[in-house]
mmCIF file of C-alpha atoms and ligand atoms in Angstrom:
data_model
loop_
_atom_site.group_PDB
_atom_site.id
_atom_site.type_symbol
_atom_site.label_atom_id
_atom_site.label_comp_id
_atom_site.label_asym_id
_atom_site.label_seq_id
_atom_site.Cartn_x
_atom_site.Cartn_y
_atom_site.Cartn_z
ATOM 1 C CA MET A 201 -21.249 20.537 -13.300
ATOM 2 C CA LYS A 202 -20.547 24.178 -12.256
ATOM 3 C CA TYR A 203 -21.041 24.280 -8.576
ATOM 4 C CA LEU A 204 -19.351 22.525 -5.683
ATOM 5 C CA SER A 205 -22.617 21.202 -4.259
ATOM 6 C CA GLU A 206 -23.188 19.201 -7.436
ATOM 7 C CA TYR A 207 -20.001 17.286 -6.619
ATOM 8 C CA ARG A 208 -21.762 16.163 -3.450
ATOM 9 C CA ASN A 209 -25.144 15.274 -5.081
ATOM 10 C CA PRO A 210 -26.251 12.004 -3.529
ATOM 11 C CA GLU A 211 -28.339 10.985 -6.531
ATOM 12 C CA LEU A 212 -25.434 11.453 -8.931
ATOM 13 C CA ALA A 213 -23.176 9.609 -6.485
ATOM 14 C CA LYS A 214 -25.524 6.672 -6.455
ATOM 15 C CA LYS A 215 -25.562 6.613 -10.238
ATOM 16 C CA VAL A 216 -21.793 6.432 -10.375
ATOM 17 C CA LEU A 217 -21.746 3.767 -7.656
ATOM 18 C CA ARG A 218 -24.128 1.635 -9.587
ATOM 19 C CA GLU A 219 -21.918 1.939 -12.631
ATOM 20 C CA ILE A 220 -18.867 0.901 -10.577
ATOM 21 C CA GLY A 221 -20.882 -2.044 -9.328
ATOM 22 C CA LYS A 222 -21.804 -3.077 -12.885
ATOM 23 C CA THR A 223 -18.208 -2.758 -14.034
ATOM 24 C CA VAL A 224 -16.167 -4.456 -11.461
ATOM 25 C CA THR A 225 -15.769 -8.284 -11.761
ATOM 26 C CA LYS A 226 -12.494 -8.933 -10.085
ATOM 27 C CA SER A 227 -10.803 -7.776 -6.838
ATOM 28 C CA TRP A 228 -8.657 -4.621 -7.141
ATOM 29 C CA ASN A 229 -6.436 -2.662 -4.769
ATOM 30 C CA ILE A 230 -6.641 1.011 -5.560
ATOM 31 C CA MET A 231 -4.397 3.460 -3.758
ATOM 32 C CA GLU A 232 -5.477 7.148 -3.316
ATOM 33 C CA VAL A 233 -2.139 8.919 -2.978
ATOM 34 C CA CYS A 234 -3.333 11.980 -1.109
ATOM 35 C CA GLY A 235 -4.340 12.253 2.549
ATOM 36 C CA GLY A 236 -7.036 14.803 1.571
ATOM 37 C CA GLN A 237 -8.628 12.196 -0.633
ATOM 38 C CA THR A 238 -8.377 9.618 2.232
ATOM 39 C CA HIS A 239 -10.301 11.956 4.483
ATOM 40 C CA SER A 240 -12.911 12.689 1.872
ATOM 41 C CA LEU A 241 -13.360 8.936 1.227
ATOM 42 C CA VAL A 242 -13.800 8.161 4.904
ATOM 43 C CA LYS A 243 -15.725 11.299 5.996
ATOM 44 C CA ASN A 244 -18.286 10.840 3.168
ATOM 45 C CA GLY A 245 -18.785 7.131 3.882
ATOM 46 C CA ILE A 246 -17.579 6.105 0.457
ATOM 47 C CA LEU A 247 -15.411 3.208 1.761
ATOM 48 C CA SER A 248 -18.523 1.603 3.288
ATOM 49 C CA VAL A 249 -20.611 1.703 0.045
ATOM 50 C CA LEU A 250 -18.042 0.671 -2.481
ATOM 51 C CA PRO A 251 -18.333 -2.892 -3.850
ATOM 52 C CA LYS A 252 -16.491 -5.360 -1.671
ATOM 53 C CA LYS A 253 -14.253 -6.330 -4.570
ATOM 54 C CA ILE A 254 -12.646 -2.857 -4.368
ATOM 55 C CA THR A 255 -10.130 -2.144 -1.594
ATOM 56 C CA MET A 256 -8.976 1.428 -1.178
ATOM 57 C CA LEU A 257 -5.390 1.695 0.195
ATOM 58 C CA HIS A 258 -4.293 4.926 1.769
ATOM 59 C CA GLY A 259 -1.093 6.348 0.434
ATOM 60 C CA PRO A 260 1.801 8.465 1.650
ATOM 61 C CA GLY A 261 0.265 11.822 0.529
ATOM 62 C CA CYS A 262 0.129 13.386 3.996
ATOM 63 C CA PRO A 263 3.006 15.830 4.075
ATOM 64 C CA VAL A 264 2.966 16.227 7.787
ATOM 65 C CA CYS A 265 3.093 12.458 8.253
ATOM 66 C CA VAL A 266 6.184 11.991 6.112
ATOM 67 C CA THR A 267 8.183 14.878 7.627
ATOM 68 C CA PRO A 268 11.128 13.219 9.348
ATOM 69 C CA LEU A 269 11.118 13.019 13.110
ATOM 70 C CA ASN A 270 14.633 14.465 13.047
ATOM 71 C CA LEU A 271 13.376 17.546 11.259
ATOM 72 C CA ILE A 272 10.646 18.206 13.909
ATOM 73 C CA ASP A 273 13.344 17.911 16.560
ATOM 74 C CA LYS A 274 15.420 20.410 14.594
ATOM 75 C CA ALA A 275 12.484 22.825 14.465
ATOM 76 C CA ILE A 276 11.999 22.552 18.234
ATOM 77 C CA TYR A 277 15.812 22.929 18.774
ATOM 78 C CA LEU A 278 15.790 26.124 16.708
ATOM 79 C CA ALA A 279 12.870 27.614 18.535
ATOM 80 C CA GLU A 280 14.184 26.687 21.961
ATOM 81 C CA LYS A 281 17.976 26.869 21.811
ATOM 82 C CA LYS A 282 18.553 29.440 18.989
ATOM 83 C CA ALA A 283 15.654 31.692 19.970
ATOM 84 C CA VAL A 284 14.314 32.019 16.445
ATOM 85 C CA ILE A 285 10.799 32.921 15.584
ATOM 86 C CA LEU A 286 9.675 29.538 14.295
ATOM 87 C CA CYS A 287 6.769 29.765 11.930
ATOM 88 C CA SER A 288 4.685 26.899 10.703
ATOM 89 C CA PHE A 289 1.363 25.860 9.280
ATOM 90 C CA GLY A 290 -0.907 24.834 12.162
ATOM 91 C CA ASP A 291 -0.918 21.162 11.145
ATOM 92 C CA MET A 292 2.686 20.615 12.225
ATOM 93 C CA LEU A 293 2.326 21.838 15.806
ATOM 94 C CA ARG A 294 0.935 18.621 17.340
ATOM 95 C CA VAL A 295 2.956 16.185 15.387
ATOM 96 C CA PRO A 296 5.163 14.277 17.899
ATOM 97 C CA GLY A 297 8.888 14.823 17.903
ATOM 98 C CA SER A 298 11.013 12.522 19.914
ATOM 99 C CA ASN A 299 10.396 14.272 23.186
ATOM 100 C CA LYS A 300 7.744 16.896 22.613
ATOM 101 C CA ASN A 301 5.914 18.693 19.849
ATOM 102 C CA LEU A 302 6.086 22.283 18.740
ATOM 103 C CA LEU A 303 2.988 23.211 20.654
ATOM 104 C CA GLU A 304 4.526 22.028 23.832
ATOM 105 C CA ALA A 305 7.667 23.975 23.071
ATOM 106 C CA LYS A 306 5.440 27.036 22.519
ATOM 107 C CA ALA A 307 3.697 26.463 25.836
ATOM 108 C CA GLN A 308 7.130 26.351 27.485
ATOM 109 C CA GLY A 309 8.089 29.712 26.116
ATOM 110 C CA ALA A 310 9.495 29.215 22.552
ATOM 111 C CA ASP A 311 8.438 31.690 20.036
ATOM 112 C CA VAL A 312 6.398 29.405 17.675
ATOM 113 C CA ARG A 313 3.794 31.011 15.434
ATOM 114 C CA ILE A 314 1.088 29.625 13.300
ATOM 115 C CA LEU A 315 0.919 31.266 9.870
ATOM 116 C CA TYR A 316 -1.175 30.702 6.784
ATOM 117 C CA SER A 317 1.503 31.614 4.258
ATOM 118 C CA PRO A 318 5.313 31.723 4.109
ATOM 119 C CA LEU A 319 5.031 35.264 2.820
ATOM 120 C CA GLU A 320 3.677 36.226 6.263
ATOM 121 C CA ALA A 321 6.989 34.827 7.707
ATOM 122 C CA VAL A 322 8.944 37.135 5.328
ATOM 123 C CA THR A 323 6.882 40.100 6.615
ATOM 124 C CA LEU A 324 7.719 38.971 10.193
ATOM 125 C CA ALA A 325 11.437 38.888 9.346
ATOM 126 C CA LYS A 326 11.192 42.466 7.942
ATOM 127 C CA GLN A 327 9.403 43.681 11.010
ATOM 128 C CA ASN A 328 11.912 41.938 13.382
ATOM 129 C CA PRO A 329 15.372 42.686 12.033
ATOM 130 C CA ASP A 330 17.087 41.759 15.255
ATOM 131 C CA LYS A 331 15.455 38.210 15.251
ATOM 132 C CA GLU A 332 16.024 35.184 13.035
ATOM 133 C CA VAL A 333 12.773 33.999 11.370
ATOM 134 C CA VAL A 334 12.547 30.355 10.210
ATOM 135 C CA PHE A 335 9.601 29.029 8.219
ATOM 136 C CA PHE A 336 8.963 25.268 8.526
ATOM 137 C CA ALA A 337 8.485 24.576 4.757
ATOM 138 C CA VAL A 338 6.742 21.271 4.649
ATOM 139 C CA GLY A 339 4.746 19.837 1.851
ATOM 140 C CA PHE A 340 4.373 18.170 -1.559
ATOM 141 C CA GLU A 341 4.747 19.946 -4.892
ATOM 142 C CA THR A 342 1.617 22.015 -4.082
ATOM 143 C CA THR A 343 3.206 24.164 -1.417
ATOM 144 C CA ALA A 344 6.610 24.472 -3.119
ATOM 145 C CA PRO A 345 5.779 27.514 -5.254
ATOM 146 C CA ALA A 346 4.776 29.620 -2.224
ATOM 147 C CA ASN A 347 7.881 28.539 -0.311
ATOM 148 C CA ALA A 348 10.070 29.295 -3.253
ATOM 149 C CA LEU A 349 8.391 32.674 -3.623
ATOM 150 C CA SER A 350 9.091 33.477 -0.014
ATOM 151 C CA VAL A 351 12.735 32.925 -0.595
ATOM 152 C CA LEU A 352 12.730 35.126 -3.726
ATOM 153 C CA HIS A 353 10.768 37.835 -1.872
ATOM 154 C CA ALA A 354 13.194 37.709 1.089
ATOM 155 C CA GLU A 355 16.109 38.100 -1.351
ATOM 156 C CA LYS A 356 14.422 41.099 -3.133
ATOM 157 C CA LEU A 357 13.946 42.717 0.263
ATOM 158 C CA GLY A 358 17.692 42.118 1.138
ATOM 159 C CA LEU A 359 16.626 40.179 4.248
ATOM 160 C CA THR A 360 19.467 38.283 6.008
ATOM 161 C CA ASN A 361 17.363 37.033 8.945
ATOM 162 C CA TYR A 362 14.879 34.780 6.948
ATOM 163 C CA SER A 363 15.392 31.016 6.239
ATOM 164 C CA ILE A 364 13.358 27.939 5.569
ATOM 165 C CA LEU A 365 13.559 24.476 7.095
ATOM 166 C CA THR A 366 12.467 22.306 4.237
ATOM 167 C CA SER A 367 10.823 18.830 3.913
ATOM 168 C CA HIS A 368 9.428 18.947 0.365
ATOM 169 C CA VAL A 369 8.478 15.604 -1.046
ATOM 170 C CA LEU A 370 7.426 14.626 -4.581
ATOM 171 C CA VAL A 371 4.667 12.219 -5.713
ATOM 172 C CA PRO A 372 6.099 10.380 -8.806
ATOM 173 C CA PRO A 373 9.198 9.003 -7.033
ATOM 174 C CA ALA A 374 6.912 7.829 -4.216
ATOM 175 C CA ILE A 375 4.766 5.926 -6.658
ATOM 176 C CA LYS A 376 7.952 4.355 -8.167
ATOM 177 C CA ALA A 377 9.092 3.324 -4.696
ATOM 178 C CA LEU A 378 5.755 1.813 -3.862
ATOM 179 C CA MET A 379 5.637 -0.121 -7.119
ATOM 180 C CA GLU A 380 9.149 -1.557 -6.375
ATOM 181 C CA ASP A 381 8.276 -2.508 -2.791
ATOM 182 C CA PRO A 382 7.724 -6.294 -2.758
ATOM 183 C CA GLU A 383 5.281 -5.953 0.144
ATOM 184 C CA SER A 384 2.979 -3.561 -1.766
ATOM 185 C CA HIS A 385 0.134 -4.939 -3.762
ATOM 186 C CA ILE A 386 -1.274 -1.947 -5.677
ATOM 187 C CA ASP A 387 -3.201 -2.384 -8.895
ATOM 188 C CA ALA A 388 -3.854 1.297 -9.682
ATOM 189 C CA PHE A 389 -3.484 4.886 -8.255
ATOM 190 C CA LEU A 390 -5.670 7.906 -7.919
ATOM 191 C CA ALA A 391 -3.223 10.723 -8.313
ATOM 192 C CA ALA A 392 -3.652 13.837 -6.205
ATOM 193 C CA GLY A 393 -5.441 16.572 -8.138
ATOM 194 C CA HIS A 394 -3.911 19.622 -6.402
ATOM 195 C CA VAL A 395 -0.322 18.306 -6.904
ATOM 196 C CA CYS A 396 -1.116 17.842 -10.647
ATOM 197 C CA SER A 397 -2.717 21.290 -10.899
ATOM 198 C CA ILE A 398 0.856 22.521 -10.295
ATOM 199 C CA MET A 399 3.033 19.869 -11.901
ATOM 200 C CA GLY A 400 0.659 18.459 -14.581
ATOM 201 C CA TYR A 401 0.538 14.801 -15.270
ATOM 202 C CA TRP A 402 3.186 14.367 -17.872
ATOM 203 C CA GLU A 403 5.503 12.887 -15.207
ATOM 204 C CA TYR A 404 3.137 9.873 -14.831
ATOM 205 C CA PHE A 405 3.449 8.568 -18.432
ATOM 206 C CA PRO A 406 6.817 6.770 -17.850
ATOM 207 C CA LEU A 407 5.405 5.146 -14.638
ATOM 208 C CA VAL A 408 2.395 3.841 -16.441
ATOM 209 C CA GLU A 409 4.571 2.545 -19.262
ATOM 210 C CA LYS A 410 7.099 0.862 -16.824
ATOM 211 C CA TYR A 411 4.719 -0.649 -14.252
ATOM 212 C CA LYS A 412 1.600 -1.163 -16.325
ATOM 213 C CA ILE A 413 -0.576 0.454 -13.777
ATOM 214 C CA PRO A 414 -3.524 2.854 -14.457
ATOM 215 C CA ILE A 415 -3.200 6.356 -12.819
ATOM 216 C CA VAL A 416 -6.164 8.660 -12.822
ATOM 217 C CA VAL A 417 -5.741 12.288 -11.710
ATOM 218 C CA THR A 418 -8.583 12.781 -9.272
ATOM 219 C CA GLY A 419 -10.184 15.594 -7.278
ATOM 220 C CA PHE A 420 -11.359 15.561 -3.714
ATOM 221 C CA GLU A 421 -15.168 15.856 -3.659
ATOM 222 C CA PRO A 422 -17.265 12.659 -3.310
ATOM 223 C CA LEU A 423 -18.168 12.653 -7.063
ATOM 224 C CA ASP A 424 -14.612 13.268 -8.029
ATOM 225 C CA LEU A 425 -13.469 10.272 -6.095
ATOM 226 C CA LEU A 426 -16.252 8.051 -7.369
ATOM 227 C CA GLN A 427 -15.600 9.071 -10.993
ATOM 228 C CA GLY A 428 -11.883 8.530 -10.393
ATOM 229 C CA ILE A 429 -12.580 5.040 -9.012
ATOM 230 C CA LEU A 430 -14.913 4.284 -11.900
ATOM 231 C CA MET A 431 -12.221 5.387 -14.491
ATOM 232 C CA VAL A 432 -9.643 3.229 -12.776
ATOM 233 C CA VAL A 433 -11.864 0.202 -12.542
ATOM 234 C CA LYS A 434 -12.792 0.443 -16.269
ATOM 235 C CA GLN A 435 -9.081 0.518 -17.100
ATOM 236 C CA LEU A 436 -8.315 -2.498 -14.864
ATOM 237 C CA GLU A 437 -11.235 -4.571 -16.121
ATOM 238 C CA GLU A 438 -10.333 -3.761 -19.782
ATOM 239 C CA GLY A 439 -6.623 -4.591 -19.222
ATOM 240 C CA ARG A 440 -5.616 -0.977 -20.034
ATOM 241 C CA ALA A 441 -2.952 1.028 -18.211
ATOM 242 C CA GLU A 442 -3.112 4.683 -18.986
ATOM 243 C CA VAL A 443 -2.867 8.123 -17.493
ATOM 244 C CA GLU A 444 -6.353 9.686 -17.409
ATOM 245 C CA ASN A 445 -7.532 12.962 -15.953
ATOM 246 C CA GLN A 446 -10.781 13.089 -13.980
ATOM 247 C CA TYR A 447 -9.965 16.537 -12.574
ATOM 248 C CA VAL A 448 -10.214 18.389 -15.841
ATOM 249 C CA ARG A 449 -11.666 21.455 -14.262
ATOM 250 C CA MET A 450 -8.386 22.130 -12.520
ATOM 251 C CA VAL A 451 -5.604 20.057 -14.206
ATOM 252 C CA LYS A 452 -3.891 20.341 -17.495
ATOM 253 C CA GLU A 453 -1.220 17.910 -18.750
ATOM 254 C CA LYS A 454 1.575 20.469 -18.600
ATOM 255 C CA GLY A 455 0.342 21.912 -15.248
ATOM 256 C CA ASN A 456 1.113 25.438 -14.074
ATOM 257 C CA THR A 457 4.327 26.235 -15.916
ATOM 258 C CA THR A 458 4.871 29.599 -14.172
ATOM 259 C CA ALA A 459 4.800 27.856 -10.800
ATOM 260 C CA GLN A 460 7.104 25.074 -12.090
ATOM 261 C CA LYS A 461 9.553 27.737 -13.276
ATOM 262 C CA ILE A 462 9.550 29.390 -9.816
ATOM 263 C CA ILE A 463 10.117 26.044 -8.206
ATOM 264 C CA SER A 464 13.013 25.093 -10.428
ATOM 265 C CA ASP A 465 14.650 28.506 -9.960
ATOM 266 C CA VAL A 466 14.832 28.026 -6.235
ATOM 267 C CA PHE A 467 14.827 24.213 -5.666
ATOM 268 C CA GLU A 468 16.701 21.246 -7.105
ATOM 269 C CA VAL A 469 15.590 17.673 -6.825
ATOM 270 C CA GLY A 470 17.532 15.322 -4.466
ATOM 271 C CA ASP A 471 17.187 12.347 -2.217
ATOM 272 C CA GLN A 472 14.665 12.693 0.567
ATOM 273 C CA MET A 473 13.877 10.936 3.850
ATOM 274 C CA TRP A 474 10.184 10.147 4.329
ATOM 275 C CA ARG A 475 9.057 9.465 7.924
ATOM 276 C CA GLY A 476 8.001 5.801 8.377
ATOM 277 C CA ILE A 477 9.133 4.878 4.874
ATOM 278 C CA GLY A 478 12.815 5.696 4.562
ATOM 279 C CA THR A 479 14.875 7.546 1.989
ATOM 280 C CA ILE A 480 13.509 7.679 -1.564
ATOM 281 C CA GLY A 481 15.987 8.633 -4.342
ATOM 282 C CA LYS A 482 15.341 12.030 -6.012
ATOM 283 C CA SER A 483 12.050 12.483 -4.138
ATOM 284 C CA GLY A 484 12.528 15.934 -2.533
ATOM 285 C CA PHE A 485 13.098 19.533 -3.385
ATOM 286 C CA HIS A 486 16.181 21.133 -1.735
ATOM 287 C CA LEU A 487 17.328 24.711 -1.958
ATOM 288 C CA ARG A 488 19.769 25.355 -4.783
ATOM 289 C CA GLY A 489 23.264 26.355 -3.719
ATOM 290 C CA LYS A 490 22.741 29.932 -4.698
ATOM 291 C CA TYR A 491 20.024 30.232 -2.080
ATOM 292 C CA GLY A 492 22.020 28.406 0.587
ATOM 293 C CA ARG A 493 21.941 31.362 2.880
ATOM 294 C CA PHE A 494 18.114 30.857 3.205
ATOM 295 C CA ASP A 495 18.655 27.199 4.243
ATOM 296 C CA ALA A 496 18.117 26.890 7.984
ATOM 297 C CA ASN A 497 19.942 23.579 8.057
ATOM 298 C CA LYS A 498 23.096 25.353 6.734
ATOM 299 C CA LYS A 499 22.636 28.661 8.585
ATOM 300 C CA PHE A 500 22.511 27.262 12.105
ATOM 301 C CA SER A 501 24.605 24.657 13.715
ATOM 302 C CA ILE A 502 22.009 22.176 14.991
ATOM 303 C CA HIS A 503 23.145 19.586 17.568
ATOM 304 C CA ILE A 504 20.563 16.970 18.131
ATOM 305 C CA LYS A 505 20.750 13.145 18.438
ATOM 306 C CA MET A 506 19.037 11.052 15.748
ATOM 307 C CA ALA A 507 15.878 9.789 17.506
ATOM 308 C CA SER A 508 14.109 6.519 16.782
ATOM 309 C CA GLU A 509 10.364 6.117 16.058
ATOM 310 C CA ASN A 510 7.885 4.764 18.472
ATOM 311 C CA LYS A 511 8.042 1.049 17.927
ATOM 312 C CA GLU A 512 4.278 0.526 18.328
ATOM 313 C CA CYS A 513 3.467 2.951 15.412
ATOM 314 C CA ILE A 514 2.880 1.222 12.089
ATOM 315 C CA ALA A 515 2.468 4.495 10.149
ATOM 316 C CA GLY A 516 4.916 3.387 7.543
ATOM 317 C CA ASN A 517 3.020 0.297 6.638
ATOM 318 C CA ILE A 518 -0.212 2.283 6.550
ATOM 319 C CA MET A 519 1.226 4.845 4.186
ATOM 320 C CA LYS A 520 2.525 2.002 1.924
ATOM 321 C CA GLY A 521 -0.979 0.472 1.790
ATOM 322 C CA ILE A 522 0.205 -2.641 3.650
ATOM 323 C CA SER A 523 -1.934 -2.084 6.747
ATOM 324 C CA LYS A 524 -5.018 -0.178 7.735
ATOM 325 C CA PRO A 525 -5.193 2.204 10.705
ATOM 326 C CA PHE A 526 -7.462 -0.159 12.776
ATOM 327 C CA GLU A 527 -4.805 -2.884 12.386
ATOM 328 C CA CYS A 528 -2.446 -0.924 14.626
ATOM 329 C CA SER A 529 -2.496 -2.345 18.105
ATOM 330 C CA GLN A 530 -2.604 1.203 19.612
ATOM 331 C CA PHE A 531 -5.289 2.719 17.391
ATOM 332 C CA GLY A 532 -7.867 4.375 19.667
ATOM 333 C CA LYS A 533 -6.092 2.984 22.763
ATOM 334 C CA LYS A 534 -2.686 4.545 23.566
ATOM 335 C CA CYS A 535 -2.928 6.528 20.367
ATOM 336 C CA THR A 536 -5.681 9.130 19.955
ATOM 337 C CA PRO A 537 -5.745 12.702 18.442
ATOM 338 C CA GLN A 538 -5.375 14.032 21.965
ATOM 339 C CA ASN A 539 -2.331 11.835 22.614
ATOM 340 C CA PRO A 540 -0.897 10.834 19.187
ATOM 341 C CA LEU A 541 1.905 8.305 19.075
ATOM 342 C CA GLY A 542 2.380 8.969 15.364
ATOM 343 C CA ALA A 543 1.804 11.737 12.857
ATOM 344 C CA PRO A 544 -1.097 10.101 10.962
ATOM 345 C CA MET A 545 -3.229 10.363 14.177
ATOM 346 C CA VAL A 546 -2.875 14.068 14.393
ATOM 347 C CA SER A 547 -2.619 15.419 10.889
ATOM 348 C CA SER A 548 -5.734 16.713 9.166
ATOM 349 C CA GLU A 549 -4.554 14.503 6.220
ATOM 350 C CA GLY A 550 -3.496 11.485 8.275
ATOM 351 C CA ALA A 551 -5.271 8.137 7.684
ATOM 352 C CA CYS A 552 -5.424 7.242 11.374
ATOM 353 C CA ALA A 553 -7.125 10.603 12.190
ATOM 354 C CA ALA A 554 -9.620 10.017 9.414
ATOM 355 C CA TYR A 555 -10.628 6.622 10.800
ATOM 356 C CA TYR A 556 -10.670 7.889 14.344
ATOM 357 C CA ASN A 557 -12.643 11.112 13.748
ATOM 358 C CA PHE A 558 -15.221 9.586 11.369
ATOM 359 C CA SER A 559 -15.603 6.627 13.598
ATOM 360 C CA THR A 560 -18.776 5.041 12.207
ATOM 361 C CA ILE A 561 -16.716 3.495 9.453
ATOM 362 C CA TYR A 562 -14.272 1.569 11.612
ATOM 363 C CA LYS A 563 -16.862 0.773 14.297
ATOM 364 C CA THR A 564 -18.771 -1.249 11.724
ATOM 365 C CA MET A 565 -15.589 -3.195 10.897
ATOM 366 C CA ASP A 566 -14.547 -6.379 12.573
ATOM 367 C CA LEU A 567 -11.768 -5.121 14.890
HETATM 368 S S1 SF4 B 1510 -2.867 4.564 15.245
HETATM 369 FE FE1 SF4 B 1510 -1.267 5.863 16.100
HETATM 370 S S2 SF4 B 1510 0.424 4.446 16.566
HETATM 371 FE FE2 SF4 B 1510 -0.975 3.321 15.265
HETATM 372 S S3 SF4 B 1510 -0.126 3.759 13.177
HETATM 373 FE FE3 SF4 B 1510 -1.680 5.335 13.565
HETATM 374 S S4 SF4 B 1510 -0.502 7.036 14.396
HETATM 375 FE FE4 SF4 B 1510 0.818 5.209 14.580
#
C-alpha cells in the first residue's frame, strides 16, 4: 500500500476483520497504549465491529492526561505570579488544574501562548530579552527530541531567559507497571507506532520475555489497527509472545538513532509522576544537570500547595484498562468537553473525549 486512503479502504478492512473473526477462539483483552490509537478505534467504529471475544482496553498513552495536576498548577503560577510568557501546545490549555486551567489564566490576563513547536518559544525568547519564556514540555518519547533541540538551540544562542517545564513520560516502564498491577488483566499490547519511530522496539524484547505478552508495534489508520489486532490475536491463539512490527513503513528496530542521541545528550531517565496513576520508577526524561539552568522547576521558586484530584474522576482506572469511560458516574453528566472534570475528557487523545465525541459507539452500549 502506498497511499493513506488505502489504509482506510473499507473492503480491505472487512477482509482483515473476517480474518480476525476466523482466528479468534478465546476471549482476549488487548490494550492499545496510545490515545491517538484509541481515537482512531472509536472514531472509525472499529470497536463496534470487532468480534465480541476481543476487548480493547485504552491505555495511558495520552500525554496531556498523565501530566501531573501539580505541574499544571505550576504552569499557571509561572504565568500569573512570575509574569513569564508561558508557551504550550494547544492541547494543554483546557486541561483542569486544581482551580483553573491555562485558558482561564490567559483570559484573566496571563501571557499564555499556543505554539506548534518549542523552537518557536526559543525565537520568542530571543525577541523578548527582557521577559522569561517558559515552554510547557509535555509528551512521550515522540516530542522529546524537539524539546531537547530547543534547549540546545537556546544554549547556542546564549539565551538566559528560556526554560522548559517538563513532564516527559516513557512507554516501556508504563507497560511494566501495568503488567505488575494486580488489578490489570491485559493479554497483549499494541505499541504506539510514533513512539517506536523515535525509540525503535528493541526496548520491548525484555518485556515480552519477562511477562510473556505479545507486543505489536502498530500505526494509527483503521487498517493499521486491524492488522495490529490480527497479529496480536494470532500470537495469543498460537501461544506465542513476541515483538512484531505492523508499522514497517515508519518503524525500524533501532528507531531514529540521531533523535535518541539528542535526547540522551539533554535528558536523563528518572522516576516520574503520572496523573491518575502515581509514580512509576524510571519512567520520565529529566533535564541533565549540565542543562539545569533551562529547567523552569529549578529556575523559579514556585510556591503552590499540592492539590488533590477530583474524587469523582476515575481517569486512572481508565488509563490502566480497569474501567471504560462510560463506567464513570460523571461521564456526559457533570463531565463534558465543555466542562471537563478530568484531562481525558478534554484532550484530543483522551479516551473519555473519544467516547463522548464519537457518541454513536457508547450510545449503542448498555449504560
Ligand atoms: S468522564 Fe470525566 S470525570 Fe469521568 S473519568 Fe473521564 S474525565 Fe474523569
